[in-house]
mmCIF file of C-alpha atoms in Angstrom:
data_model
loop_
_atom_site.group_PDB
_atom_site.id
_atom_site.type_symbol
_atom_site.label_atom_id
_atom_site.label_comp_id
_atom_site.label_asym_id
_atom_site.label_seq_id
_atom_site.Cartn_x
_atom_site.Cartn_y
_atom_site.Cartn_z
ATOM 1 C CA MET A 1015 -19.492 0.559 -7.844
ATOM 2 C CA LEU A 1016 -16.870 -1.793 -9.242
ATOM 3 C CA LEU A 1017 -16.967 -4.229 -6.344
ATOM 4 C CA PRO A 1018 -20.136 -6.066 -7.453
ATOM 5 C CA LEU A 1019 -18.673 -6.629 -10.923
ATOM 6 C CA ALA A 1020 -15.426 -7.861 -9.433
ATOM 7 C CA VAL A 1021 -17.292 -10.246 -7.130
ATOM 8 C CA VAL A 1022 -19.233 -11.642 -10.083
ATOM 9 C CA THR A 1023 -16.042 -12.309 -12.024
ATOM 10 C CA MET A 1024 -14.502 -14.008 -9.011
ATOM 11 C CA LEU A 1025 -17.546 -16.143 -8.198
ATOM 12 C CA ALA A 1026 -17.970 -17.118 -11.842
ATOM 13 C CA GLY A 1027 -14.506 -18.612 -11.680
ATOM 14 C CA TRP A 1028 -12.944 -16.250 -14.216
ATOM 15 C CA SER A 1029 -10.333 -14.398 -12.223
ATOM 16 C CA ALA A 1030 -9.769 -13.012 -8.751
ATOM 17 C CA VAL A 1031 -7.513 -10.213 -10.034
ATOM 18 C CA PRO A 1032 -10.316 -7.624 -10.512
ATOM 19 C CA PHE A 1033 -11.621 -8.374 -7.018
ATOM 20 C CA ARG A 1034 -8.182 -7.973 -5.475
ATOM 21 C CA ALA A 1035 -7.608 -4.729 -7.378
ATOM 22 C CA VAL A 1036 -10.904 -3.242 -6.207
ATOM 23 C CA VAL A 1037 -10.248 -4.292 -2.613
ATOM 24 C CA ALA A 1038 -6.792 -2.682 -2.780
ATOM 25 C CA LEU A 1039 -8.369 0.568 -4.017
ATOM 26 C CA GLN A 1040 -10.932 0.448 -1.204
ATOM 27 C CA VAL A 1041 -8.190 -0.039 1.385
ATOM 28 C CA ALA A 1042 -6.171 2.834 -0.104
ATOM 29 C CA GLY A 1043 -9.218 5.110 0.095
ATOM 30 C CA ALA A 1044 -9.877 4.128 3.697
ATOM 31 C CA LEU A 1045 -6.251 4.780 4.647
ATOM 32 C CA GLU A 1046 -6.441 8.221 3.044
ATOM 33 C CA GLU A 1047 -9.577 9.048 5.032
ATOM 34 C CA LEU A 1048 -7.833 7.933 8.206
ATOM 35 C CA ALA A 1049 -4.799 10.078 7.390
ATOM 36 C CA ILE A 1050 -7.036 13.113 6.827
ATOM 37 C CA ALA A 1051 -8.771 12.511 10.151
ATOM 38 C CA LEU A 1052 -5.427 12.271 11.936
ATOM 39 C CA LEU A 1053 -4.013 15.387 10.261
ATOM 40 C CA LEU A 1054 -6.943 17.626 11.144
ATOM 41 C CA PRO A 1055 -7.959 17.572 14.807
ATOM 42 C CA ASP A 1056 -11.192 19.516 14.204
ATOM 43 C CA PHE A 1057 -13.837 19.212 11.529
ATOM 44 C CA VAL A 1058 -13.137 21.839 8.875
ATOM 45 C CA GLY A 1059 -15.388 20.607 6.081
ATOM 46 C CA GLU A 1060 -14.762 18.292 3.182
ATOM 47 C CA MET A 1061 -11.202 17.598 2.149
ATOM 48 C CA LYS A 1062 -10.477 16.476 -1.396
ATOM 49 C CA SER A 1063 -7.321 14.608 -0.463
ATOM 50 C CA VAL A 1064 -4.666 14.179 2.167
ATOM 51 C CA VAL A 1065 -2.606 16.838 0.350
ATOM 52 C CA HIS A 1066 -5.362 19.393 0.931
ATOM 53 C CA ALA A 1067 -5.569 18.378 4.589
ATOM 54 C CA TRP A 1068 -1.796 18.745 4.959
ATOM 55 C CA ARG A 1069 -1.925 22.239 3.433
ATOM 56 C CA LYS A 1070 -4.812 23.213 5.707
ATOM 57 C CA ARG A 1071 -2.896 21.986 8.751
ATOM 58 C CA ARG A 1072 0.269 23.865 7.752
ATOM 59 C CA ALA A 1073 -1.729 27.055 7.105
ATOM 60 C CA GLY A 1074 -3.292 26.772 10.558
ATOM 61 C CA LYS A 1075 0.075 26.448 12.288
ATOM 62 C CA THR A 1076 1.504 29.527 10.579
ATOM 63 C CA GLY A 1077 -1.552 31.600 11.363
ATOM 64 C CA GLY A 1078 -2.597 31.962 7.725
#
C-alpha cells in the first residue's frame, strides 16, 4: 500500500529514502514468510509470525 506513494516520491525527484524503506520492509516480510515455511514442514494454517511458528514446531516435537 505504501509502495506506490514511495515510487511517486522517487520518480518526482524528491527522495529515494521512502522507496528504499518500503522495499526493506517488503524484503523483511518475505524473509519472515520463508522462515515460517522452513520451520513448519506441513501446512498447519495461518501463522501470525515466525515466533508463533517456532512455538508450534516446539510443541509438536514435545508431543504437546
